[in-house]
Each structure stands twice: as C-alpha cells, then as structure tokens.
Short mmCIF file of C-alpha atoms and ligand atoms in Angstrom, two decimals:
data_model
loop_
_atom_site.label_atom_id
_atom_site.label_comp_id
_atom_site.label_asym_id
_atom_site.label_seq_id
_atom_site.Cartn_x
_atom_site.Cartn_y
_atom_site.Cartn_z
CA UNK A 1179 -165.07 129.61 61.38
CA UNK A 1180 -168.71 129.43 62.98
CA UNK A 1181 -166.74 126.70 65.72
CA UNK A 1182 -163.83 128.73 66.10
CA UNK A 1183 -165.73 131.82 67.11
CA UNK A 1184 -168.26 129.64 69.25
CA UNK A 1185 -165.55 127.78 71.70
CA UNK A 1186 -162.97 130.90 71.95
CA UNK A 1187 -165.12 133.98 72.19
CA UNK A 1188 -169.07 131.98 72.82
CA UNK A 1189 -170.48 134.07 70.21
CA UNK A 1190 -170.50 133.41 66.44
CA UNK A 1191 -171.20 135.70 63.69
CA UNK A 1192 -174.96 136.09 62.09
CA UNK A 1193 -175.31 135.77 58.61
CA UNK A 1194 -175.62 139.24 58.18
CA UNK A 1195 -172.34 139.85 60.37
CA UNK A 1196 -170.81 137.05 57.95
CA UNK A 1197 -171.23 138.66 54.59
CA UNK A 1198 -170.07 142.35 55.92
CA UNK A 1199 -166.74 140.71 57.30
CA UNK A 1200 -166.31 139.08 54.07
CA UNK A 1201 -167.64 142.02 52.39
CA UNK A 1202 -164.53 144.11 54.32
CA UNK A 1203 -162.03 141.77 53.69
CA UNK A 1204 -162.98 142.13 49.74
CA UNK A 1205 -162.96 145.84 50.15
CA UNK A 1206 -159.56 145.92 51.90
CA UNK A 1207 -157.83 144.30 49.39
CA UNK A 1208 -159.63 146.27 46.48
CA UNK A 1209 -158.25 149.82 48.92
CA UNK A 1210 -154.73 148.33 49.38
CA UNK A 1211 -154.04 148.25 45.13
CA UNK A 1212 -154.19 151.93 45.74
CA UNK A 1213 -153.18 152.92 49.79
CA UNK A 1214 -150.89 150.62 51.78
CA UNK A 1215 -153.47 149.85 54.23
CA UNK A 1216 -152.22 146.23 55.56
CA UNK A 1217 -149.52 143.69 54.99
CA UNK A 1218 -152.32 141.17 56.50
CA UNK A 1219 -154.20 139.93 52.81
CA UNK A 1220 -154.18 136.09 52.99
CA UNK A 1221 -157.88 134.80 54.20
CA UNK A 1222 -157.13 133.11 57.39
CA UNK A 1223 -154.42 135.55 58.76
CA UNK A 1224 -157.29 138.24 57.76
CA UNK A 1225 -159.14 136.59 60.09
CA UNK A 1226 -157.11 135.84 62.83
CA UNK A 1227 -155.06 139.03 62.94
CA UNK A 1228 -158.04 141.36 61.97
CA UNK A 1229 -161.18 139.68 62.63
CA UNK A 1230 -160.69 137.29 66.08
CA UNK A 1231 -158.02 139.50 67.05
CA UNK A 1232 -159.59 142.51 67.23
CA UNK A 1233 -163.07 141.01 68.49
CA UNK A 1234 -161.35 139.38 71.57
CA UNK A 1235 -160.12 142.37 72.82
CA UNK A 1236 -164.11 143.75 73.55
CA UNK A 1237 -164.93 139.91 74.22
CA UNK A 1238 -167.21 140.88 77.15
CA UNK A 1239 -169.55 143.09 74.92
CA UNK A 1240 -170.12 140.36 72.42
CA UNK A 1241 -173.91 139.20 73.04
CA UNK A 1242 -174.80 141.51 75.18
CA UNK A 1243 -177.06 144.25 75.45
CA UNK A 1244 -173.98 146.40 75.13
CA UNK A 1245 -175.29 149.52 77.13
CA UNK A 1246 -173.27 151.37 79.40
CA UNK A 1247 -174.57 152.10 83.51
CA UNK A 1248 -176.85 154.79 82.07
CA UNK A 1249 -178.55 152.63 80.18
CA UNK A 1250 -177.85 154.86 76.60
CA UNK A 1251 -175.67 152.74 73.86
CA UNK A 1252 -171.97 152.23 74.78
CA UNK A 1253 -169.78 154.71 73.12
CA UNK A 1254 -166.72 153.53 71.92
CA UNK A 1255 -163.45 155.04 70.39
CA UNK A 1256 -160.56 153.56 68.21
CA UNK A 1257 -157.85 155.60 68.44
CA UNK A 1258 -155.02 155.30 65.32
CA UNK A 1259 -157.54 152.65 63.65
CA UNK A 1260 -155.74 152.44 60.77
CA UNK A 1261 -157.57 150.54 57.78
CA UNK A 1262 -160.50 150.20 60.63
CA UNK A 1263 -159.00 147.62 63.40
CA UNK A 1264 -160.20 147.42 65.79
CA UNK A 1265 -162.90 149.94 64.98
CA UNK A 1266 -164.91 148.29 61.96
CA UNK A 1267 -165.47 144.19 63.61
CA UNK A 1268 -166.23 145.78 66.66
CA UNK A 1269 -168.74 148.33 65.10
CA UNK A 1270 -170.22 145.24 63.01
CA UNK A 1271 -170.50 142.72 66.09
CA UNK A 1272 -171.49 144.89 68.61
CA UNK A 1273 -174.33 146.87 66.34
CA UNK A 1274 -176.01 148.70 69.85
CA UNK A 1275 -173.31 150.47 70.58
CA UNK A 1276 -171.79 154.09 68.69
CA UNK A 1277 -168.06 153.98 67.58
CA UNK A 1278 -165.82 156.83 66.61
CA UNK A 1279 -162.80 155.48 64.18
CA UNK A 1280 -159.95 158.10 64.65
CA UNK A 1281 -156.60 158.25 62.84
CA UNK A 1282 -154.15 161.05 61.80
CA UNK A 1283 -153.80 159.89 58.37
CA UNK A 1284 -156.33 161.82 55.94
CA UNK A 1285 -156.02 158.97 53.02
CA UNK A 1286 -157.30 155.80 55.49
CA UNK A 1287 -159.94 158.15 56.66
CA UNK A 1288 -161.36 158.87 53.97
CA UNK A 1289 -160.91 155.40 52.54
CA UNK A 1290 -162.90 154.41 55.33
CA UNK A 1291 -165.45 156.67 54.92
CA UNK A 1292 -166.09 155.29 51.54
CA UNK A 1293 -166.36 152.12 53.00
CA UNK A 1294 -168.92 152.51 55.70
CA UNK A 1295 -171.83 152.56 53.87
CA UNK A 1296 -170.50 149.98 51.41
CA UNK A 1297 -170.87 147.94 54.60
CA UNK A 1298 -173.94 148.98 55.68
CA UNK A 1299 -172.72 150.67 58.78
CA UNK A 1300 -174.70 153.85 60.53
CA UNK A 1301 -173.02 153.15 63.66
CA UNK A 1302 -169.83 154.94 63.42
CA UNK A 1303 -168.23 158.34 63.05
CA UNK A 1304 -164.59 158.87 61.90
CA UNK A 1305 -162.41 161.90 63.08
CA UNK A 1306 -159.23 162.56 60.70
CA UNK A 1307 -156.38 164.40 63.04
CA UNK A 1308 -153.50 163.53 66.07
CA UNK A 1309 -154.90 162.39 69.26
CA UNK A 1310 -153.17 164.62 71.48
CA UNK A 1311 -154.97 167.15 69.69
CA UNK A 1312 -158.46 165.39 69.50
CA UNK A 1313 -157.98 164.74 73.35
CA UNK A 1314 -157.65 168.17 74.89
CA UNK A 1315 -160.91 169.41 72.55
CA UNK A 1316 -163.77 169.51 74.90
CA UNK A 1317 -166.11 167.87 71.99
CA UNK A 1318 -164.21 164.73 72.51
CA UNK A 1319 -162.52 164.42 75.84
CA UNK A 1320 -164.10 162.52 78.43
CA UNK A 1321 -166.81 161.45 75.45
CA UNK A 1322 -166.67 157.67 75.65
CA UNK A 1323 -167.01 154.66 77.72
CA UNK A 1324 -164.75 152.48 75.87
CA UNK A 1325 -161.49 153.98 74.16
CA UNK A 1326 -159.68 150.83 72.21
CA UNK A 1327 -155.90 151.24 70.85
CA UNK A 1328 -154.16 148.83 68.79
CA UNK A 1329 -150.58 148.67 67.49
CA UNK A 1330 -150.33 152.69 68.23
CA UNK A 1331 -147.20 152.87 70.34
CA UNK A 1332 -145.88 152.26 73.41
CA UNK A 1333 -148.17 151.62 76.08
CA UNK A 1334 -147.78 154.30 78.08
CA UNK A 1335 -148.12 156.70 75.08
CA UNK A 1336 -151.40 154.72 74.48
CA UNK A 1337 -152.51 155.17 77.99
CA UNK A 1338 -152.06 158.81 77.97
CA UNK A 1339 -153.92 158.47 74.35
CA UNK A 1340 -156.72 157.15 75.52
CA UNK A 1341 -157.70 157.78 79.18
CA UNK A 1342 -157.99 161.87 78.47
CA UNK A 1343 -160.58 160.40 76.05
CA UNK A 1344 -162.98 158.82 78.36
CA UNK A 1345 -165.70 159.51 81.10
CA UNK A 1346 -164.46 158.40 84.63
CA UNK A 1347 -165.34 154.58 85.35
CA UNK A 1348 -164.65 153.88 81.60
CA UNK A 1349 -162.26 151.63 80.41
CA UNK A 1350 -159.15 151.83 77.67
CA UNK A 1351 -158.49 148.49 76.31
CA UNK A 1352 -154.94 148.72 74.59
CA UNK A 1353 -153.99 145.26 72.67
CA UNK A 1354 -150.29 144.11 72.68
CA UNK A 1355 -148.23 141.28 71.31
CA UNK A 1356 -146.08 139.96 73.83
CA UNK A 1357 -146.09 141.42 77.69
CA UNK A 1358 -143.99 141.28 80.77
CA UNK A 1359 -144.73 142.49 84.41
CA UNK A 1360 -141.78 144.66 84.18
CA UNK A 1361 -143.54 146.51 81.96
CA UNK A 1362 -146.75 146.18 84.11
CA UNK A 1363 -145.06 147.77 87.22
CA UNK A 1364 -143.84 150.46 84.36
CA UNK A 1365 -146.91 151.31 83.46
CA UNK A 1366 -148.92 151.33 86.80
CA UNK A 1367 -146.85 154.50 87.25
CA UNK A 1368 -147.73 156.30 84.28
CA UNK A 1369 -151.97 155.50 84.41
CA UNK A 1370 -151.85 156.67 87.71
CA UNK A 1371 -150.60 160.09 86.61
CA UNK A 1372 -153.37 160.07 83.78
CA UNK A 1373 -156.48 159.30 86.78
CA UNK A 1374 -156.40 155.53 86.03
CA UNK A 1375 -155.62 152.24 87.57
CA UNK A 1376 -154.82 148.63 85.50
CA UNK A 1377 -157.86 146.49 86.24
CA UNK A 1378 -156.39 143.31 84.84
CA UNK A 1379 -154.49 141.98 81.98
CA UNK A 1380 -155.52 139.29 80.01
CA UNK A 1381 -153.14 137.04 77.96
CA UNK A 1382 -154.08 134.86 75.32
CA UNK A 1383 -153.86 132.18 72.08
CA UNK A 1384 -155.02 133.36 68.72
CA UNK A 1385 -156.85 130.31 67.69
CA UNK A 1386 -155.07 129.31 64.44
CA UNK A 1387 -151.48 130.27 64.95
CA UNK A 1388 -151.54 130.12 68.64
CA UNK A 1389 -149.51 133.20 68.96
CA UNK A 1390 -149.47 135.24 72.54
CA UNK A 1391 -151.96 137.97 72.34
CA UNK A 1392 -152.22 140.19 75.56
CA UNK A 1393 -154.92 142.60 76.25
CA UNK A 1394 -155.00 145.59 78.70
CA UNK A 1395 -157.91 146.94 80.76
CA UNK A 1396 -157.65 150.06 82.14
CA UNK A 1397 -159.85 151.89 84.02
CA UNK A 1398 -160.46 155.52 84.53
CA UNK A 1399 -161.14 156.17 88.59
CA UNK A 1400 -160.40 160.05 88.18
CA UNK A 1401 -160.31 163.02 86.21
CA UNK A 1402 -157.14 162.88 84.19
CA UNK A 1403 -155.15 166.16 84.67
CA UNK A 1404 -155.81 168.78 81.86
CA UNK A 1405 -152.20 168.69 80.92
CA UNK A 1406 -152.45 165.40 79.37
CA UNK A 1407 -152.48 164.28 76.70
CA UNK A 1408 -148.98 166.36 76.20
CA UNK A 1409 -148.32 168.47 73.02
CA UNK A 1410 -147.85 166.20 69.07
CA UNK A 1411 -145.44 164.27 69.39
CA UNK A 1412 -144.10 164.26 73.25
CA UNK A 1413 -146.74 161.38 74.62
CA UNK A 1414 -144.71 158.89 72.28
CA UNK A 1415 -141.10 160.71 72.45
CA UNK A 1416 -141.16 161.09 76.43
CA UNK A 1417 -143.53 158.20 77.42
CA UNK A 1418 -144.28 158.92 81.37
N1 SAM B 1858 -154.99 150.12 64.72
C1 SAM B 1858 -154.71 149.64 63.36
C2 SAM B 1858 -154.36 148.17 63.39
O1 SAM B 1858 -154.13 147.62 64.47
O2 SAM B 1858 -154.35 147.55 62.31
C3 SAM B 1858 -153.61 150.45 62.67
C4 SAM B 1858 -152.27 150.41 63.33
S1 SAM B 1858 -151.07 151.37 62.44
C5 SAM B 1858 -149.61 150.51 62.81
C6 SAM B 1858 -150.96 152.85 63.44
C7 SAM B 1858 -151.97 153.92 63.05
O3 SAM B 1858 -152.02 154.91 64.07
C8 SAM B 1858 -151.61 154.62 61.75
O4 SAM B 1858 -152.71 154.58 60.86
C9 SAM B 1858 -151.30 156.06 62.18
O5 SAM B 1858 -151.70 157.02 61.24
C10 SAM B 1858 -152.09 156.19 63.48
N2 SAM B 1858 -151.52 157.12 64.45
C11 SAM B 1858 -150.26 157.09 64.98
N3 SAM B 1858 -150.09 158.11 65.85
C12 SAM B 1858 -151.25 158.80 65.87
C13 SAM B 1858 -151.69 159.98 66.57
N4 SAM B 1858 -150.89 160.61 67.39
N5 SAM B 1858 -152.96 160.40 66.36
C14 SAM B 1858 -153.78 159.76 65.50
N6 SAM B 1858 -153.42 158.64 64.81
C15 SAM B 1858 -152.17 158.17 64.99
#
C-alpha cells in the first residue's frame, strides 16, 4: 500500500510503522475470538476503514514535527476509541506526540492495554469511564490540543464530547460518513454554545472503495461553559 499512502495522504509508513500495523491487525483478530471488537476483519477493508481512514482524519500531522505552539509534544485524545480507532494508527504514525485512548467499556480497555506494549507503544495512556464524566474532572478538561471522535454519536453530542476536553485554540476532529450543510448550519449552533467555531469540513474518497468520508475541524476560540458536557446520558439524548 506504500503508493496508496504516498499519493492520498504524501506520507508512507516506515518499516517499523509497517510491521506494528500488521502486528495490530493480527492482534485484533486474535482479541475479537474472545470480545466483539470489530465487524471490519478482511485485510484490505482493515486497512481502508481502520488504517487510511483513521490516519486521514490527522492528515496534517503526518511528517511533521507534530508539536503544538508551545513547542512541547501535541497531546491528543480519542474519545469512545473502541478497539483503538482512531487512537492506536495515529499513536503509531505520529510517534512525537502523547495520546490518551478513552472509552466507557472496561473489556476494550483493558484489551487494549494488553496490547500496547505488544506493539511497542509508550506513547499512550488509556482512561476506562463516560466522557461526560471524564470531561468535567479538572485532570482532564481542557488537557489536550487535539480531541479526535469517531463513530461516537451524533455530532453535536460529539462536539459537546470533545471541546470541554481541550485547551482553547485546539481543535476536535470528529469523522463522519456521509454529511450535508443542513446539518452544518445545525451544528454551528450547538459549537458555539460549547466556546467553538467549525473551521472547515473536509470531504473525501477512501482510496479503495471510494466511499464519501467527511471530516470535521473544530476549533476551540473560548472557554466552554462549565455546564457542559451535560450529565450521562443527556449530551446524546438531548443533542443541543
Ligand atoms: N471509535 C471506534 C471506531 O471508530 O472504530 C469505536 C466506535 S464504537 C461504534 C463506539 C465506542 O464509543 C464504543 O466502544 C463505546 O463504548 C464508546 N462510547 C460511547 N459512548 C461513550 C461515552 N459516553 N463515554 C465513553 N465512551 C463511549
């Protein structure tokens, strides 16, 4: 896939990089005889829907130095990462930064945390518990300067996930299927409650399916107001 990688993202994989994705992909389908951790086991859709897809979304960190304005490694979150997506490609291609893999569900967690050193990863932390918890705790709110959210919820549930989460000038990147600008002008509303404005939104191709892809960049211009994120449970029941 060294071409693939090359011409849609202009960045390809070392050989290091190489054996832990394939090394994860092996250990994902050893975890999912025992935990139902992803319908997604076939090589190339592994790569597509796991791999590319959740690389694209942080495309403009790939290559570079990867610090943020202060010039100390970006911090990054995944919030509801699941079996590690976005969390674990983007930890393993983007090794000078710190990511934080957070998800609700105490069996993938600690799944994952058998997995990290399998890997060879000492670039990531994993919090087990609900975000709207996790996001009014002073340890963790306004922590990061990158807070990425894929296949969580709505997105203005996601939005109000992940914007409590980060430091002001920070962005949330939250990765969709399909996208309308109804449902831009919908959520422009809601991120301005939570201190945050849409910067852009990208769509795009996967490269082997050529399925629409969308990706949106939020970013955090003010404090978010301490009520959000809302109690367990209302964020995704009574999205803003
Ligand atoms: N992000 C992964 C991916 O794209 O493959 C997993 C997506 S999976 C459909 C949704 C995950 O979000 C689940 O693992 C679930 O436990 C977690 N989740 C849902 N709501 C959550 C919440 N309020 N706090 C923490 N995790 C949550």
């Amino acid at each position: 896939m060294a071409d693939i990688w090359q011409q849609t993202l202009n960045w390809q994989p070392n050989s290091q990089q190489q054996s832990q994705f394939q090394h994860l992909y092996e250990l994902i389908l050893q975890g999912n005889q025992k935990l139902n951790l992803t319908r997604i086991t076939e090589p190339e859709e592994f790569w597509e829907k796991h791999l590319w897809d959740s690389l694209r979304g942080v495309a403009q960190l790939l290559g570079d130095s990867s610090q943020s304005p202060n010039g100390k490694k970006i911090s990054l979150i995944d919030i509801g990462t699941g079996a590690g997506f976005p969390g674990i490609p983007v930890a393993i291609a983007v090794r000078e930064s710190t990511i934080t893999l957070l998800d609700s569900t105490q069996k993938k967690m600690q799944f994952i945390q058998q997995i990290l050193p399998e890997l060879g990863l000492n670039n990531v932390t994993t919090i087990t518990g609900r975000v709207e918890e996790i996001g009014q705790n002073h340890k963790y709110r306004e922590q990061y300067d990158v807070a990425l959210i894929r296949a969580v919820g709505n997105a203005s549930a996601c939005a109000e996930y992940a914007l409590p989460l980060i430091e002001k000038g920070g962005l949330a990147i939250i990765y969709r299927g399909n996208w309308s600008t109804d449902e831009t002008t919908a959520l422009a509303s809601a991120v301005k409650q939570l201190g945050g404005v849409i910067e852009h939104i990208e769509q795009f191709t996967t490269p082997l399916t050529h399925s629409i892809r969308h990706c949106l960049y939020l970013k955090k211009v003010a404090n978010t107001p301490v009520k959000f994120p809302r109690a367990v449970g209302i964020p995704s029941h009574k999205p803003l």
